[in-house]
PDB file of C-alpha atoms in Angstrom:
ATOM      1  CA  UNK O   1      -0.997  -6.589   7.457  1.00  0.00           C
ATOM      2  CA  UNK O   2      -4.153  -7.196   9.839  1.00  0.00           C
ATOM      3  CA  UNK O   3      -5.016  -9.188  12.072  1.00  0.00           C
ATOM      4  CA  UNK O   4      -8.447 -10.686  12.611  1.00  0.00           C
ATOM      5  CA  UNK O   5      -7.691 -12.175  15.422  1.00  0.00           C
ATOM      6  CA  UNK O   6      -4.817 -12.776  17.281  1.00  0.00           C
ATOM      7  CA  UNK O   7      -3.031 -14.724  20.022  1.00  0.00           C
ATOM      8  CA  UNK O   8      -3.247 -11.574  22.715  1.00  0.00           C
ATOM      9  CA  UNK O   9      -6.909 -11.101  21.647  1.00  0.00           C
ATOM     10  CA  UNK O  10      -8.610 -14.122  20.467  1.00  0.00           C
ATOM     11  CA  UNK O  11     -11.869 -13.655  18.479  1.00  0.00           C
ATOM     12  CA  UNK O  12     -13.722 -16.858  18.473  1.00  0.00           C
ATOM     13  CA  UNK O  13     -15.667 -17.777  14.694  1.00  0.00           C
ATOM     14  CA  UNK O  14     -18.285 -19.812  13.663  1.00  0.00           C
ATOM     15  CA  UNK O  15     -18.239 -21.787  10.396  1.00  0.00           C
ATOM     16  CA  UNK O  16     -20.705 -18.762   9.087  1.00  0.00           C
ATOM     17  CA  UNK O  17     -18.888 -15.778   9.956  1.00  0.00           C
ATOM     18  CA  UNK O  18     -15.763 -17.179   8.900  1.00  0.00           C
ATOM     19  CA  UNK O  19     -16.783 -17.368   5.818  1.00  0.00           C
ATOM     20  CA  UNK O  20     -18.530 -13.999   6.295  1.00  0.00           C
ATOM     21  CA  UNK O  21     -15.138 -12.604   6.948  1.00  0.00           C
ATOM     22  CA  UNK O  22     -13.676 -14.766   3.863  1.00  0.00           C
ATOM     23  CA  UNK O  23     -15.983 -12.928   1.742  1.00  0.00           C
ATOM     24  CA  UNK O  24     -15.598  -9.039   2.927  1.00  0.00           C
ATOM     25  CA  UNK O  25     -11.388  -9.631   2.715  1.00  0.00           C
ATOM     26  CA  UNK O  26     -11.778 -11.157  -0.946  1.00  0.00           C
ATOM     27  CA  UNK O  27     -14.007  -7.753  -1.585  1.00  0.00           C
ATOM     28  CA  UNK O  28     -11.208  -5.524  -0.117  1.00  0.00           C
ATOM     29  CA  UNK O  29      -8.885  -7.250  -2.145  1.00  0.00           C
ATOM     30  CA  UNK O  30     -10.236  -6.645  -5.482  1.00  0.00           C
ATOM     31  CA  UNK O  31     -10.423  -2.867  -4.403  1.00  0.00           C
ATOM     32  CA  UNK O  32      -7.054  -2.813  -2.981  1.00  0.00           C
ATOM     33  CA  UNK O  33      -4.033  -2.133  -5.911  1.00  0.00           C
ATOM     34  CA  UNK O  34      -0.941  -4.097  -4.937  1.00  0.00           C
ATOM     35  CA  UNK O  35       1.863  -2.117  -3.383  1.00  0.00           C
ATOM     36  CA  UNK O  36       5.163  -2.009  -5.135  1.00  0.00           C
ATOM     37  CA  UNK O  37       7.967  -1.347  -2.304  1.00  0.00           C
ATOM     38  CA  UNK O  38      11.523  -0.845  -1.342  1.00  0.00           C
ATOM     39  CA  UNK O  39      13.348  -2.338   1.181  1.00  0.00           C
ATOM     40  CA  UNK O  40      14.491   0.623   3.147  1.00  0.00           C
ATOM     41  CA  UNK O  41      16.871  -0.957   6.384  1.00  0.00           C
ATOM     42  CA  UNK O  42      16.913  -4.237   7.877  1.00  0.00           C
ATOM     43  CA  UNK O  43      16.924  -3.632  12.060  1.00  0.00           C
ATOM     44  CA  UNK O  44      17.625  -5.558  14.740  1.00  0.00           C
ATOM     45  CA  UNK O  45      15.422  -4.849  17.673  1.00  0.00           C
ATOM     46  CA  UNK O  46      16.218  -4.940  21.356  1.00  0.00           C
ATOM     47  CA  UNK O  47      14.191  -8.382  21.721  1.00  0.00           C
ATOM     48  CA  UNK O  48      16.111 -10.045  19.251  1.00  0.00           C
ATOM     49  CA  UNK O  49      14.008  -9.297  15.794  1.00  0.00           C
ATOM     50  CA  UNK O  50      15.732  -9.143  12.707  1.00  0.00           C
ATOM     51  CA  UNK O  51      13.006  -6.607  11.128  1.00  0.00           C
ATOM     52  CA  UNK O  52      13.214  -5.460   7.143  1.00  0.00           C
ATOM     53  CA  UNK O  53      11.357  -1.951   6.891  1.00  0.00           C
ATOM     54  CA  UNK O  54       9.868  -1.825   3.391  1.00  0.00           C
ATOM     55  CA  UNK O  55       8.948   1.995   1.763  1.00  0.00           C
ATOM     56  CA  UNK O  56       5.833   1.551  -0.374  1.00  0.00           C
ATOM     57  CA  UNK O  57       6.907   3.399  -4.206  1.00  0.00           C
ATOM     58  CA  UNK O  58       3.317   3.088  -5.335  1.00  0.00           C
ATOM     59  CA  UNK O  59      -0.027   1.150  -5.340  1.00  0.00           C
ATOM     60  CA  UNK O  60      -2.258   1.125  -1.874  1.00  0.00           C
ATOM     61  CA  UNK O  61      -0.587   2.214   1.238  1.00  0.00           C
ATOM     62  CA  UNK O  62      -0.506  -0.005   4.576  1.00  0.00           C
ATOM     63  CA  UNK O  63      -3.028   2.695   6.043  1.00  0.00           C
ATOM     64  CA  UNK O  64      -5.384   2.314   3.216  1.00  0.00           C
ATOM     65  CA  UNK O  65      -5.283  -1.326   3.081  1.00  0.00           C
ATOM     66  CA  UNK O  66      -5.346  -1.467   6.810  1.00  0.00           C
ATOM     67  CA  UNK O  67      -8.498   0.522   7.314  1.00  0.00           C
ATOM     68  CA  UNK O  68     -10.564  -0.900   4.640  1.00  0.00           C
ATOM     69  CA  UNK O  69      -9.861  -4.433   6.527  1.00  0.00           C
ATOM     70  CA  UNK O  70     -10.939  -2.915   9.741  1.00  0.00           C
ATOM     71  CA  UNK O  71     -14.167  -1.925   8.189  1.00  0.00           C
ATOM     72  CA  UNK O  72     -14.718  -5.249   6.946  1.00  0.00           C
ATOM     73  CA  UNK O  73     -14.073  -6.897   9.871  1.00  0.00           C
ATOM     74  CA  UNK O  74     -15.282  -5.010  12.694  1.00  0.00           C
ATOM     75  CA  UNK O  75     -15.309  -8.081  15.568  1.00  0.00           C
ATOM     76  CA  UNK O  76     -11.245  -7.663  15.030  1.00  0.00           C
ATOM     77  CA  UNK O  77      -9.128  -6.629  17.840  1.00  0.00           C
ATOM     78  CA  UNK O  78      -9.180  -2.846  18.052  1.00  0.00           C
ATOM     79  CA  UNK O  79      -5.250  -3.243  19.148  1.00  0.00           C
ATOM     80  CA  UNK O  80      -3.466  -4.524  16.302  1.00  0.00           C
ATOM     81  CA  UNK O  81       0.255  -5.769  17.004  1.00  0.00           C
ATOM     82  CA  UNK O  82       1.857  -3.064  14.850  1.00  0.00           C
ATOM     83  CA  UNK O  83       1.918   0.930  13.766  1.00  0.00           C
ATOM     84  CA  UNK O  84      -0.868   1.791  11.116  1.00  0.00           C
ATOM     85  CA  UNK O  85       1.489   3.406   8.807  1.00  0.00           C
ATOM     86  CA  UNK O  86       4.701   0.410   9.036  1.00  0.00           C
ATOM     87  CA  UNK O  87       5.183  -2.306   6.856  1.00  0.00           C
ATOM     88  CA  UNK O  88       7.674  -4.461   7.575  1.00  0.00           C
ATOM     89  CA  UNK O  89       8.654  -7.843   7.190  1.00  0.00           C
ATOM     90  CA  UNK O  90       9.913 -10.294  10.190  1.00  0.00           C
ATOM     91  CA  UNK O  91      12.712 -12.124   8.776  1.00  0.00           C
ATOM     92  CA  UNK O  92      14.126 -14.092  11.954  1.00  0.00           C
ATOM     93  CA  UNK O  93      14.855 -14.215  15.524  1.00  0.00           C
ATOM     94  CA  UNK O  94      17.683 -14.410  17.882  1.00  0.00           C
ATOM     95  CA  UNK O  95      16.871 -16.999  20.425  1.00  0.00           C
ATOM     96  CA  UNK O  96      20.645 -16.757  21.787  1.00  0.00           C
ATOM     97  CA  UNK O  97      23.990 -16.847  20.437  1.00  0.00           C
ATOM     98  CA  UNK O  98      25.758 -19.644  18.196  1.00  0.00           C
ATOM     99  CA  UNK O  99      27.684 -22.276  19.552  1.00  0.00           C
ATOM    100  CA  UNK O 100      30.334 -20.751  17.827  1.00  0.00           C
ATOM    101  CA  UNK O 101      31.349 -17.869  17.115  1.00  0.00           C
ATOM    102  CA  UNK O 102      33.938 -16.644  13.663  1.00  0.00           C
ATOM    103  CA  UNK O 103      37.095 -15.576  14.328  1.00  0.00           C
ATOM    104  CA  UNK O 104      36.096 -11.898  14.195  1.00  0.00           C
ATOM    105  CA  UNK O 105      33.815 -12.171  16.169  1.00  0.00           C
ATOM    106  CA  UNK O 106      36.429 -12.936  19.339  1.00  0.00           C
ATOM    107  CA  UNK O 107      37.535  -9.080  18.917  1.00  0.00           C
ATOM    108  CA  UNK O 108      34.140  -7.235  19.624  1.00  0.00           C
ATOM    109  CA  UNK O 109      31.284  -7.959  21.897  1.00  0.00           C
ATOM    110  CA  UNK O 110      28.791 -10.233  20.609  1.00  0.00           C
ATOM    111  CA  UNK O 111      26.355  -7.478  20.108  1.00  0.00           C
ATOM    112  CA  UNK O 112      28.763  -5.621  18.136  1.00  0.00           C
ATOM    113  CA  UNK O 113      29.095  -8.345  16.012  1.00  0.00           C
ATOM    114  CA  UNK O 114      25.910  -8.581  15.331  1.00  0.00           C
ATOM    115  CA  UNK O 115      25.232  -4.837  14.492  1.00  0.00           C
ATOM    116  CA  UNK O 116      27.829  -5.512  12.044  1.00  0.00           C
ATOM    117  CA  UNK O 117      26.423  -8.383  10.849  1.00  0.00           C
ATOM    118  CA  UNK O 118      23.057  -6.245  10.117  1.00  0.00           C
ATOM    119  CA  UNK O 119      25.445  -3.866   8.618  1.00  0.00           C
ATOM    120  CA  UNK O 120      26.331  -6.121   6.160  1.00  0.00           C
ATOM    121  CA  UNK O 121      23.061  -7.739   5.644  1.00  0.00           C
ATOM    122  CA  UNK O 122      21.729  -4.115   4.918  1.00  0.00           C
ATOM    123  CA  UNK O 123      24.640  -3.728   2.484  1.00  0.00           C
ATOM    124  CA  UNK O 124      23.601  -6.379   0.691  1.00  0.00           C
ATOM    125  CA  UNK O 125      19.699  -6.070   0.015  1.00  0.00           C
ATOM    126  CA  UNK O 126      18.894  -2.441   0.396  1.00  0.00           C
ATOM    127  CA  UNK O 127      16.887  -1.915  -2.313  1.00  0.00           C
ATOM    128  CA  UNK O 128      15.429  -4.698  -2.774  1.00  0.00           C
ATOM    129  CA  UNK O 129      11.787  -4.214  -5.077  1.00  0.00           C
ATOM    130  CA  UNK O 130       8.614  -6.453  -4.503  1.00  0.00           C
ATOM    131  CA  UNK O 131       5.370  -6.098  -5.676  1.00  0.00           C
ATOM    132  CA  UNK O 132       2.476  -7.287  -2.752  1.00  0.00           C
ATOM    133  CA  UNK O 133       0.129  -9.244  -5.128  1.00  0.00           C
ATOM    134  CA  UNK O 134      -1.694 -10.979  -2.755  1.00  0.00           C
ATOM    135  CA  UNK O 135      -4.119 -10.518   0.299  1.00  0.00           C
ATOM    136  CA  UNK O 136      -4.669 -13.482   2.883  1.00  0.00           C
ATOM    137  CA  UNK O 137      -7.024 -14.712   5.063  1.00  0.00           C
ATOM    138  CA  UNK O 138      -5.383 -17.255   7.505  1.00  0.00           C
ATOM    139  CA  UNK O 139      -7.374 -19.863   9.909  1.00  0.00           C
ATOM    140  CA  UNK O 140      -4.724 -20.742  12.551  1.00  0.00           C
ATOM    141  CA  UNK O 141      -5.795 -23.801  14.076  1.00  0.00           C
ATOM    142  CA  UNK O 142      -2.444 -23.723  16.622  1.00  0.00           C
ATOM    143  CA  UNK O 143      -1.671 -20.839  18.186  1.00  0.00           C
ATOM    144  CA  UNK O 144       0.481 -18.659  16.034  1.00  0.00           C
ATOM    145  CA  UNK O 145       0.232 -21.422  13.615  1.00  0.00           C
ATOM    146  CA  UNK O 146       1.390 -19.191  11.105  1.00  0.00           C
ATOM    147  CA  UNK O 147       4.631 -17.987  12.608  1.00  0.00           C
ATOM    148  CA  UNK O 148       5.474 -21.674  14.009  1.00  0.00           C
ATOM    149  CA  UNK O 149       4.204 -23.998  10.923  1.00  0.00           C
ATOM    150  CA  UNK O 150       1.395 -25.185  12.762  1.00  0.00           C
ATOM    151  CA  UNK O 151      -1.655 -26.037  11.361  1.00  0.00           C
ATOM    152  CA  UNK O 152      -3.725 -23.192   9.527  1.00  0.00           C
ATOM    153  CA  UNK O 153      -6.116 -23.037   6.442  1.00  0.00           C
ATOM    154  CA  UNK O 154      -4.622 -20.163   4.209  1.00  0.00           C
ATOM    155  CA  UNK O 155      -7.118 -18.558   1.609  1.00  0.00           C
ATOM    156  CA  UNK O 156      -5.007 -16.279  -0.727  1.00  0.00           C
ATOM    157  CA  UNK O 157      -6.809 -13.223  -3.034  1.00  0.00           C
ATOM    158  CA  UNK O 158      -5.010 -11.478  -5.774  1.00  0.00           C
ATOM    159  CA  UNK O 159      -5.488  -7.853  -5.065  1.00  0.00           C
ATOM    160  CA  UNK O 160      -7.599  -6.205  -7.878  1.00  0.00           C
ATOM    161  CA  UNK O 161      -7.307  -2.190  -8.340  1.00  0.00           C
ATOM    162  CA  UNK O 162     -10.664  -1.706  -9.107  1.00  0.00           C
ATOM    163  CA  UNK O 163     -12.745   1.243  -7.584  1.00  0.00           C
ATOM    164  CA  UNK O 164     -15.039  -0.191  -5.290  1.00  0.00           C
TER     165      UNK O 164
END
């Protein structure tokens, strides 16, 4: 949702402000009311990203939520990885292309098949519902820990909906 601190732009902590920061995200949290979406499409960008594009239906919207975590913590990286207004969800990527391949596959080009693929993974959970219920504040200790399993120190806040 926001990033802190990031691999491109590093923002170095001490023990103190961390848990500064700690502190003002578990604030925004409680003032934040948790955003009930809608899978919309599942894409597949040009660098290999299979992306799920989520509609938010009600609660906070990713602008909101983005800009009262900006205010809170204003050492973080004015460029943020993403678009203010997008939530979406990374769900894999293509590093290359199987081994094998189906059958079917043998009658279209390879990134045919996979646009079909998407296709039918869009078929299939379009629509999908979830409620966001959480907020968290991740210490990576590797670098994109998070994204790789490395080692990280996740604090997780239930968001609130209170007026604050």
């Amino acid at each position: 949702m926001f990033h802190g601190s990031h691999h491109i732009t590093a923002v170095p902590a001490s023990e103190s402000e961390i848990e500064a920061e700690v502190n003002a995200v578990r604030a925004v949290s409680e003032s934040i009311c948790p955003p009930k979406i809608t899978l919309d499409r599942v894409v597949l960008t040009s660098t290999g990203v299979l992306v799920g594009c989520w509609q938010v239906d009600s609660g906070s919207d990713p602008v909101t939520i983005r800009q009262k975590l900006r205010n809170a913590l204003p050492h973080a990286p004015a460029k943020q990885l993403y678009d203010a207004v997008m939530l979406h969800t990374s769900f894999a990527r293509l590093l290359g292309h199987p081994s094998s391949w189906p059958e079917e596959a043998n009658k279209v080009s390879e990134l045919q098949f996979l646009h079909e693929l998407v296709s039918r993974l869009n078929n299939k959970i379009r629509g999908t519902k979830a409620t966001v219920g959480e907020l968290w504040y991740v210490e990576e200790y590797d670098i994109l820990a998070l994204a790789l399993d490395g080692r990280m120190k996740v604090r997780k806040f239930q968001l609130g909906c209170s007026k604050v």
